[in-house]
Amino acid sequence: MIVGAGLAGCEASFQLARRGVRVRLLDMKPGRRTPAHSTPGFAELVCSNSLGNDGDTTAAGLLKAELRAAGSIVMQVASGCAVPAGGALAVDRERFSDAMTRAIRSLDGIEVAEKAVDEVPGDPLVIVATGPMTAPPLSVSLLRALDAAGSGDGLHYWDAIAPIVEADSVDLDLSFRADRWKMDAGGDYVNCPMDEPTYMAFVQAILDADRVGLEQFEEPAYYEGCLPIEVLASRGPATLAFGPLRPAGLVDPRTGTRPHAVLQLRSEDARGYALNLVGCQTRMTRPAQQRVLRMVPALHSARFLRFGQVHRNTFVDAPRLLGPFGESLARPGLFVTGQLCGVEGYMESTAAGLLTALAVARRVKGEPAPHLPPPTTACGGLLGHVSGRPEVSFQPSGMNWSLVRMPALQRGQKKHLARKKAFWTGIEAMRAWLEQERLA
């Protein structure tokens, strides 16, 4: 039984079904939804439509390559729903969710039940993949099952979502298309430049803006990789210009110079009708978002299709409570995967679901669990993170090179060449692992 039809739950269901394991997939939609979800489909992308960088010098690109090698259904569907995003892989989120829903529902080995689950099922084999917005009753039940000794609690932090605007409401005369570091005309990103006085006024307006209150925690703990712009602005007036609004690699064709700051917009759909304000996660109130974000010259008449918001993310203390593939140490047969087990990001959640499914498939067949993927792989790095030292305070992590054991940097070797070498080393190691473990 699998609870949750997000990225991890869908990936796990697919991987089990293709290996001849029958799956009962439970999902609360459409009868119940979290505040951040808006559609009835599976694998709904909430925070962004970007699945991250797909380059061969990035750890995120390595993870995607490994998932492709492992036959990931998420990667297969994403490739058919891709929208322009420079060096990143981004998808039309509605087409993606629809295609994922059809792909999972069409498999004979998967029985889908539309059912809200408030207690961890008592089945001998259960995968809980309900994501970072797991409903409180199920969270309590899950933590009770995982932490039989009652020695601790789940962890939490707050996550933020960026606004989306209508593309034809962006002033084309005050913006330009370009990708970073590419000198040719055009590009996948719409860039909204700001000079220094405009930027400084923008930052001050963010600091002065009204914000939506947080009900449960006085001091919210945000994920560092997805901080609201008001948190970044509070760290100093230049922080945004060196962060999500950095102008590096961009030249305004109207002036021939680099702007002081740039707010980038990325397509949300294949038609280019909707644009995401990249890096502008926020918990400002809706009136404040309209007023402040329209201070960006190119957005003076922006029409908002979705406002930014915050939501609670729940995850468990994986190093203390779970084994390497997400199995509960207190209750064998209970697996926790996806973002709930402490990985952060769409592809990371997908990878966790895939790896958990491989272990469960072996269990069903009465075989031992697979050996861990090599530490030179992205998948091995992720499992290493969630299986870290129990005595160290645990926080979720997205994919990055610090999780991968890279070949030693040779004297004088350029960093991008070293990363490219690590990329191909990781792919080869992953393919060898899949073959050795008879998982391909």
Short mmCIF file of C-alpha atoms in Angstrom, two decimals:
data_model
loop_
_atom_site.label_atom_id
_atom_site.label_comp_id
_atom_site.label_asym_id
_atom_site.label_seq_id
_atom_site.Cartn_x
_atom_site.Cartn_y
_atom_site.Cartn_z
CA MET A 1 0.00 0.00 0.00
CA ILE A 2 1.21 3.50 -0.86
CA VAL A 3 -0.28 6.61 0.74
CA GLY A 4 0.08 9.77 -1.33
CA ALA A 5 0.09 10.32 -5.10
CA GLY A 6 2.68 13.07 -5.30
CA LEU A 7 5.96 12.69 -7.16
CA ALA A 8 7.41 10.14 -4.74
CA GLY A 9 4.21 8.11 -4.43
CA CYS A 10 3.65 8.00 -8.18
CA GLU A 11 7.27 7.07 -8.87
CA ALA A 12 7.22 4.34 -6.23
CA SER A 13 3.92 2.98 -7.57
CA PHE A 14 5.25 2.85 -11.12
CA GLN A 15 8.54 1.20 -10.16
CA LEU A 16 6.75 -1.48 -8.13
CA ALA A 17 4.13 -2.15 -10.80
CA ARG A 18 6.74 -2.54 -13.54
CA ARG A 19 8.41 -5.17 -11.37
CA GLY A 20 5.21 -7.18 -11.02
CA VAL A 21 4.27 -5.94 -7.54
CA ARG A 22 0.60 -5.05 -7.16
CA VAL A 23 0.03 -1.64 -5.59
CA ARG A 24 -2.92 -0.02 -3.84
CA LEU A 25 -2.39 3.75 -4.10
CA LEU A 26 -4.41 5.94 -1.70
CA ASP A 27 -4.75 9.69 -2.26
CA MET A 28 -7.05 12.17 -0.56
CA LYS A 29 -7.82 14.12 -3.74
CA PRO A 30 -10.21 15.32 -4.93
CA GLY A 31 -12.28 15.10 -1.74
CA ARG A 32 -9.64 16.82 0.39
CA ARG A 33 -6.77 19.13 -0.53
CA THR A 34 -4.09 21.09 1.29
CA PRO A 35 -4.25 24.92 1.12
CA ALA A 36 -1.43 24.88 -1.46
CA HIS A 37 -3.05 22.40 -3.87
CA SER A 38 -5.57 23.50 -6.47
CA THR A 39 -6.12 20.61 -8.90
CA PRO A 40 -7.45 17.04 -8.54
CA GLY A 41 -4.53 15.46 -10.39
CA PHE A 42 -1.55 13.44 -9.19
CA ALA A 43 1.98 14.87 -8.90
CA GLU A 44 0.79 18.47 -8.68
CA LEU A 45 3.75 20.86 -8.66
CA VAL A 46 3.06 23.47 -6.00
CA CYS A 47 6.06 25.73 -5.47
CA SER A 48 7.45 26.05 -9.00
CA ASN A 49 7.24 24.44 -12.41
CA SER A 50 11.01 24.09 -12.60
CA LEU A 51 12.58 20.69 -11.89
CA GLY A 52 16.01 22.29 -11.61
CA ASN A 53 19.19 22.56 -13.63
CA ASP A 54 19.79 19.87 -16.23
CA GLY A 55 23.41 20.64 -17.08
CA ASP A 56 26.31 18.19 -17.07
CA THR A 57 28.30 20.24 -14.56
CA THR A 58 25.59 20.29 -11.90
CA ALA A 59 24.63 17.85 -9.17
CA ALA A 60 20.96 18.42 -10.06
CA GLY A 61 21.74 17.43 -13.65
CA LEU A 62 23.48 14.29 -12.44
CA LEU A 63 20.43 13.30 -10.38
CA LYS A 64 18.18 13.67 -13.43
CA ALA A 65 20.57 11.61 -15.56
CA GLU A 66 20.56 8.85 -12.93
CA LEU A 67 16.77 8.89 -12.77
CA ARG A 68 16.58 8.57 -16.55
CA ALA A 69 18.97 5.60 -16.37
CA ALA A 70 16.72 3.99 -13.74
CA GLY A 71 13.60 4.34 -15.90
CA SER A 72 11.87 7.07 -13.89
CA ILE A 73 8.28 7.71 -14.98
CA VAL A 74 8.53 11.29 -13.70
CA MET A 75 11.44 11.98 -16.03
CA GLN A 76 9.65 10.32 -18.95
CA VAL A 77 6.54 12.44 -18.48
CA ALA A 78 8.51 15.64 -17.79
CA SER A 79 10.36 15.35 -21.09
CA GLY A 80 7.03 15.39 -22.92
CA CYS A 81 5.72 18.43 -21.01
CA ALA A 82 8.84 20.60 -21.04
CA VAL A 83 8.71 24.35 -21.54
CA PRO A 84 11.66 26.66 -22.37
CA ALA A 85 13.78 27.35 -19.29
CA GLY A 86 17.37 27.84 -20.41
CA GLY A 87 19.58 25.21 -18.81
CA ALA A 88 16.84 24.04 -16.47
CA LEU A 89 14.11 21.45 -16.96
CA ALA A 90 10.72 23.09 -16.47
CA VAL A 91 7.29 21.76 -17.36
CA ASP A 92 3.79 22.93 -18.08
CA ARG A 93 2.49 22.01 -14.66
CA GLU A 94 -1.11 21.25 -15.70
CA ARG A 95 -0.05 19.05 -18.62
CA PHE A 96 2.48 17.34 -16.40
CA SER A 97 -0.03 16.52 -13.67
CA ASP A 98 -2.60 15.32 -16.21
CA ALA A 99 -0.03 13.10 -17.96
CA MET A 100 1.23 11.66 -14.65
CA THR A 101 -2.33 10.92 -13.56
CA ARG A 102 -3.08 9.10 -16.81
CA ALA A 103 0.19 7.17 -16.68
CA ILE A 104 -0.43 5.88 -13.15
CA ARG A 105 -4.13 5.16 -13.57
CA SER A 106 -3.52 3.24 -16.83
CA LEU A 107 -1.27 0.61 -15.22
CA ASP A 108 -3.04 -2.68 -14.50
CA GLY A 109 -0.90 -3.34 -11.45
CA ILE A 110 -2.01 -0.17 -9.64
CA GLU A 111 -5.37 0.16 -7.90
CA VAL A 112 -6.17 3.80 -7.09
CA ALA A 113 -8.45 4.64 -4.18
CA GLU A 114 -9.58 8.22 -3.49
CA LYS A 115 -9.39 8.17 0.28
CA ALA A 116 -8.10 10.47 3.00
CA VAL A 117 -5.84 8.63 5.46
CA ASP A 118 -5.59 9.90 9.04
CA GLU A 119 -3.93 6.82 10.57
CA VAL A 120 -0.95 4.86 9.32
CA PRO A 121 -2.41 1.68 7.76
CA GLY A 122 -1.62 -1.57 9.53
CA ASP A 123 -0.68 -3.45 6.34
CA PRO A 124 2.58 -5.45 6.47
CA LEU A 125 4.14 -3.22 3.79
CA VAL A 126 3.22 0.47 3.69
CA ILE A 127 4.92 3.39 1.97
CA VAL A 128 3.93 6.81 3.29
CA ALA A 129 4.67 9.48 0.67
CA THR A 130 2.27 12.23 1.68
CA GLY A 131 4.76 15.05 1.27
CA PRO A 132 5.68 18.11 3.30
CA MET A 133 2.07 19.15 3.88
CA THR A 134 0.97 15.88 5.49
CA ALA A 135 -2.29 16.40 7.39
CA PRO A 136 -1.83 16.80 11.18
CA PRO A 137 -3.73 13.61 12.16
CA LEU A 138 -1.59 11.45 9.87
CA SER A 139 1.56 13.27 11.02
CA VAL A 140 0.77 12.44 14.63
CA SER A 141 -0.01 8.83 13.78
CA LEU A 142 3.15 8.50 11.71
CA LEU A 143 5.41 9.94 14.36
CA ARG A 144 3.84 7.65 16.95
CA ALA A 145 4.60 4.65 14.72
CA LEU A 146 8.15 5.78 13.94
CA ASP A 147 9.20 6.95 17.39
CA ALA A 148 7.99 4.12 19.58
CA ALA A 149 10.16 5.26 22.48
CA GLY A 150 8.61 8.72 22.42
CA SER A 151 12.06 10.32 22.61
CA GLY A 152 11.47 13.07 20.09
CA ASP A 153 9.18 14.76 17.64
CA GLY A 154 9.00 15.53 13.95
CA LEU A 155 10.72 18.59 12.63
CA HIS A 156 9.25 21.44 10.67
CA TYR A 157 10.05 24.52 8.69
CA TRP A 158 8.14 26.95 6.53
CA ASP A 159 8.30 27.04 2.74
CA ALA A 160 7.27 29.83 0.40
CA ILE A 161 5.75 30.05 -3.08
CA ALA A 162 6.46 32.70 -5.73
CA PRO A 163 3.72 34.66 -7.54
CA ILE A 164 2.71 34.09 -11.17
CA VAL A 165 1.66 36.86 -13.57
CA GLU A 166 0.04 37.00 -16.99
CA ALA A 167 2.71 37.26 -19.68
CA ASP A 168 0.91 39.93 -21.68
CA SER A 169 0.74 42.19 -18.62
CA VAL A 170 4.55 42.54 -18.57
CA ASP A 171 5.87 45.69 -20.28
CA LEU A 172 8.06 44.43 -23.12
CA ASP A 173 9.59 47.87 -23.62
CA LEU A 174 10.99 47.76 -20.09
CA SER A 175 12.18 44.13 -20.16
CA PHE A 176 14.29 41.91 -22.38
CA ARG A 177 14.66 38.22 -23.17
CA ALA A 178 18.00 36.58 -22.38
CA ASP A 179 19.63 33.70 -20.53
CA ARG A 180 22.59 34.31 -18.26
CA TRP A 181 26.00 34.44 -19.95
CA LYS A 182 24.52 34.04 -23.45
CA MET A 183 25.26 36.96 -25.72
CA ASP A 184 22.96 35.97 -28.59
CA ALA A 185 19.57 37.66 -28.89
CA GLY A 186 16.55 36.11 -27.26
CA GLY A 187 16.36 33.57 -24.47
CA ASP A 188 13.98 31.64 -22.27
CA TYR A 189 13.80 34.18 -19.44
CA VAL A 190 12.08 37.57 -19.42
CA ASN A 191 14.37 39.92 -17.50
CA CYS A 192 13.00 42.94 -15.63
CA PRO A 193 15.93 45.29 -14.89
CA MET A 194 16.14 47.84 -12.09
CA ASP A 195 18.58 50.70 -11.58
CA GLU A 196 20.01 51.30 -8.11
CA PRO A 197 17.48 53.89 -6.86
CA THR A 198 14.56 51.73 -8.03
CA TYR A 199 16.08 48.64 -6.43
CA MET A 200 16.71 50.36 -3.09
CA ALA A 201 13.13 51.67 -2.99
CA PHE A 202 11.92 48.16 -3.85
CA VAL A 203 13.89 46.63 -0.98
CA GLN A 204 12.59 49.20 1.49
CA ALA A 205 9.02 48.57 0.35
CA ILE A 206 9.49 44.84 0.96
CA LEU A 207 10.72 45.54 4.48
CA ASP A 208 7.76 47.84 5.20
CA ALA A 209 5.10 45.58 3.65
CA ASP A 210 2.36 43.84 5.63
CA ARG A 211 2.80 40.07 5.92
CA VAL A 212 0.53 37.11 6.45
CA GLY A 213 0.84 35.82 10.01
CA LEU A 214 2.03 32.35 10.88
CA GLU A 215 -0.31 30.59 13.26
CA GLN A 216 1.71 27.78 14.77
CA PHE A 217 5.24 29.07 15.29
CA GLU A 218 6.48 32.43 16.52
CA GLU A 219 9.91 31.96 14.97
CA PRO A 220 9.50 30.22 11.59
CA ALA A 221 12.40 28.07 10.42
CA TYR A 222 12.64 28.46 6.66
CA TYR A 223 14.46 26.23 4.21
CA GLU A 224 17.55 28.23 3.22
CA GLY A 225 17.20 27.27 -0.44
CA CYS A 226 13.75 28.86 -0.75
CA LEU A 227 13.71 31.94 1.49
CA PRO A 228 10.97 34.57 1.20
CA ILE A 229 12.24 37.82 -0.30
CA GLU A 230 11.36 39.70 2.90
CA VAL A 231 13.69 37.41 4.88
CA LEU A 232 16.49 38.03 2.37
CA ALA A 233 15.84 41.78 2.39
CA SER A 234 16.12 41.84 6.18
CA ARG A 235 19.68 40.52 5.91
CA GLY A 236 20.90 43.68 4.22
CA PRO A 237 20.00 45.97 1.30
CA ALA A 238 22.37 44.22 -1.13
CA THR A 239 21.29 40.65 -0.33
CA LEU A 240 18.63 40.36 -3.05
CA ALA A 241 20.97 41.87 -5.66
CA PHE A 242 23.51 39.16 -4.86
CA GLY A 243 20.80 36.49 -4.60
CA PRO A 244 17.66 35.89 -6.69
CA LEU A 245 17.85 39.37 -8.31
CA ARG A 246 21.52 39.14 -9.24
CA PRO A 247 22.29 40.65 -12.67
CA ALA A 248 25.35 38.45 -13.32
CA GLY A 249 25.64 37.36 -16.95
CA LEU A 250 22.93 39.72 -18.19
CA VAL A 251 23.29 42.85 -20.34
CA ASP A 252 20.35 45.16 -20.97
CA PRO A 253 20.26 45.64 -24.77
CA ARG A 254 18.74 49.10 -24.33
CA THR A 255 21.76 50.39 -22.42
CA GLY A 256 24.50 47.93 -23.32
CA THR A 257 25.35 47.59 -19.63
CA ARG A 258 24.61 45.25 -16.75
CA PRO A 259 21.61 46.40 -14.64
CA HIS A 260 21.96 46.92 -10.91
CA ALA A 261 19.41 44.14 -10.29
CA VAL A 262 17.18 41.90 -12.41
CA LEU A 263 13.96 40.09 -11.59
CA GLN A 264 13.68 37.11 -13.93
CA LEU A 265 10.42 35.59 -15.18
CA ARG A 266 10.13 31.99 -16.40
CA SER A 267 7.33 30.39 -18.44
CA GLU A 268 4.82 28.35 -16.45
CA ASP A 269 3.13 26.75 -19.44
CA ALA A 270 3.89 25.70 -23.00
CA ARG A 271 1.91 28.63 -24.44
CA GLY A 272 3.91 31.17 -22.48
CA TYR A 273 0.68 32.61 -21.05
CA ALA A 274 1.87 32.59 -17.43
CA LEU A 275 5.22 33.70 -16.00
CA ASN A 276 6.71 32.78 -12.62
CA LEU A 277 8.60 35.46 -10.67
CA VAL A 278 11.79 33.48 -10.14
CA GLY A 279 13.12 33.65 -6.59
CA CYS A 280 10.32 35.95 -5.35
CA GLN A 281 8.80 33.62 -2.75
CA THR A 282 6.91 35.74 -0.27
CA ARG A 283 4.43 35.88 2.58
CA MET A 284 3.47 39.50 1.99
CA THR A 285 -0.28 40.06 1.96
CA ARG A 286 -1.94 40.09 -1.44
CA PRO A 287 -2.44 43.89 -1.54
CA ALA A 288 1.21 44.32 -0.52
CA GLN A 289 2.37 41.94 -3.24
CA GLN A 290 0.51 43.89 -5.88
CA ARG A 291 1.85 47.22 -4.67
CA VAL A 292 5.45 46.19 -4.05
CA LEU A 293 6.04 43.93 -7.07
CA ARG A 294 4.54 46.51 -9.42
CA MET A 295 7.39 48.82 -8.36
CA VAL A 296 9.56 46.77 -10.73
CA PRO A 297 9.32 48.95 -13.88
CA ALA A 298 8.40 46.13 -16.27
CA LEU A 299 5.70 44.91 -13.86
CA HIS A 300 3.93 48.25 -13.36
CA SER A 301 0.69 46.79 -14.78
CA ALA A 302 1.22 43.13 -13.87
CA ARG A 303 -1.90 40.99 -13.50
CA PHE A 304 -1.47 38.24 -10.93
CA LEU A 305 -2.66 34.71 -11.70
CA ARG A 306 -1.36 33.42 -8.37
CA PHE A 307 -0.08 35.25 -5.34
CA GLY A 308 2.85 34.08 -3.27
CA GLN A 309 2.16 32.27 -0.01
CA VAL A 310 3.79 30.18 2.69
CA HIS A 311 2.95 26.68 3.81
CA ARG A 312 4.13 24.34 6.53
CA ASN A 313 6.57 21.60 5.60
CA THR A 314 6.76 18.46 7.73
CA PHE A 315 9.56 15.92 7.72
CA VAL A 316 10.84 13.25 10.09
CA ASP A 317 14.22 12.93 11.75
CA ALA A 318 15.38 10.35 9.21
CA PRO A 319 18.86 9.55 10.59
CA ARG A 320 17.33 8.71 13.96
CA LEU A 321 14.12 7.02 12.86
CA LEU A 322 14.66 5.49 9.41
CA GLY A 323 16.95 3.04 7.67
CA PRO A 324 18.78 3.89 4.40
CA PHE A 325 15.84 3.22 2.05
CA GLY A 326 13.30 4.87 4.36
CA GLU A 327 12.22 1.86 6.43
CA SER A 328 11.13 2.55 9.99
CA LEU A 329 13.58 1.25 12.59
CA ALA A 330 10.73 0.84 15.08
CA ARG A 331 8.21 -0.80 12.75
CA PRO A 332 9.70 -2.97 9.97
CA GLY A 333 7.63 -2.84 6.80
CA LEU A 334 6.69 0.81 7.24
CA PHE A 335 8.57 3.06 4.79
CA VAL A 336 8.65 6.85 4.61
CA THR A 337 9.78 8.46 1.38
CA GLY A 338 9.78 11.66 -0.64
CA GLN A 339 10.15 15.04 1.01
CA LEU A 340 8.70 13.60 4.19
CA CYS A 341 11.96 11.69 4.73
CA GLY A 342 14.10 14.81 4.57
CA VAL A 343 15.03 15.45 0.95
CA GLU A 344 14.17 18.84 -0.51
CA GLY A 345 13.02 19.32 -4.09
CA TYR A 346 10.96 17.71 -6.83
CA MET A 347 13.68 15.50 -8.28
CA GLU A 348 15.03 14.61 -4.87
CA SER A 349 11.55 13.47 -3.81
CA THR A 350 11.23 11.47 -7.03
CA ALA A 351 14.59 9.78 -6.41
CA ALA A 352 13.62 8.89 -2.84
CA GLY A 353 10.39 7.30 -4.06
CA LEU A 354 12.22 5.32 -6.70
CA LEU A 355 14.88 4.04 -4.31
CA THR A 356 12.33 3.08 -1.65
CA ALA A 357 10.37 1.14 -4.28
CA LEU A 358 13.48 -0.83 -5.24
CA ALA A 359 13.92 -1.95 -1.64
CA VAL A 360 10.23 -2.80 -1.22
CA ALA A 361 10.20 -4.82 -4.46
CA ARG A 362 13.06 -6.91 -3.10
CA ARG A 363 11.20 -7.37 0.19
CA VAL A 364 8.06 -8.60 -1.59
CA LYS A 365 10.13 -11.18 -3.46
CA GLY A 366 11.82 -12.36 -0.27
CA GLU A 367 15.20 -10.97 -1.33
CA PRO A 368 17.60 -8.78 0.66
CA ALA A 369 17.50 -5.02 0.14
CA PRO A 370 19.82 -3.60 -2.51
CA HIS A 371 23.23 -2.36 -1.51
CA LEU A 372 23.39 1.42 -1.30
CA PRO A 373 24.22 3.22 -4.54
CA PRO A 374 27.89 4.27 -4.69
CA PRO A 375 28.76 7.55 -2.94
CA THR A 376 29.95 8.90 -6.29
CA THR A 377 26.31 8.95 -7.44
CA ALA A 378 23.68 11.58 -6.70
CA CYS A 379 21.29 8.89 -5.46
CA GLY A 380 23.96 7.56 -3.13
CA GLY A 381 24.58 11.08 -1.86
CA LEU A 382 20.92 11.63 -1.07
CA LEU A 383 20.63 8.35 0.81
CA GLY A 384 23.81 9.21 2.64
CA HIS A 385 22.27 12.49 3.76
CA VAL A 386 19.07 10.98 5.16
CA SER A 387 21.09 8.19 6.77
CA GLY A 388 23.52 10.61 8.41
CA ARG A 389 24.61 10.84 12.01
CA PRO A 390 21.64 10.64 14.41
CA GLU A 391 23.38 12.86 16.96
CA VAL A 392 23.59 15.80 14.54
CA SER A 393 20.63 18.16 14.14
CA PHE A 394 18.98 17.07 10.89
CA GLN A 395 17.69 19.44 8.20
CA PRO A 396 16.41 18.62 4.70
CA SER A 397 18.78 19.07 1.78
CA GLY A 398 18.41 19.46 -1.93
CA MET A 399 20.87 17.92 -4.36
CA ASN A 400 24.30 19.56 -4.36
CA TRP A 401 27.89 18.53 -4.98
CA SER A 402 28.69 18.40 -1.26
CA LEU A 403 26.62 15.19 -1.08
CA VAL A 404 28.65 13.46 -3.82
CA ARG A 405 32.11 11.93 -3.42
CA MET A 406 33.86 13.65 -6.29
CA PRO A 407 37.15 12.69 -7.97
CA ALA A 408 40.08 14.56 -6.47
CA LEU A 409 40.61 18.01 -7.97
CA GLN A 410 43.87 18.04 -9.88
CA ARG A 411 46.25 20.95 -9.50
CA GLY A 412 45.19 23.74 -11.82
CA GLN A 413 42.02 21.93 -12.91
CA LYS A 414 39.04 24.15 -13.61
CA LYS A 415 36.06 23.61 -11.31
CA HIS A 416 33.59 23.14 -14.16
CA LEU A 417 35.82 20.46 -15.72
CA ALA A 418 36.07 18.67 -12.38
CA ARG A 419 32.30 18.73 -12.05
CA LYS A 420 31.83 17.45 -15.58
CA LYS A 421 34.14 14.55 -14.73
CA ALA A 422 32.15 13.89 -11.54
CA PHE A 423 28.95 13.96 -13.62
CA TRP A 424 30.10 11.20 -15.98
CA THR A 425 31.69 9.23 -13.15
CA GLY A 426 28.38 9.32 -11.32
CA ILE A 427 26.34 8.19 -14.33
CA GLU A 428 28.68 5.28 -15.01
CA ALA A 429 28.59 4.26 -11.34
CA MET A 430 24.79 4.43 -11.28
CA ARG A 431 24.43 2.31 -14.41
CA ALA A 432 26.88 -0.24 -13.01
CA TRP A 433 24.97 -0.33 -9.70
CA LEU A 434 21.62 -0.87 -11.44
CA GLU A 435 23.08 -3.76 -13.43
CA GLN A 436 24.92 -5.35 -10.51
CA GLU A 437 21.81 -5.18 -8.32
CA ARG A 438 19.61 -6.46 -11.19
CA LEU A 439 17.49 -3.33 -11.02
CA ALA A 440 17.76 -1.99 -14.57
#
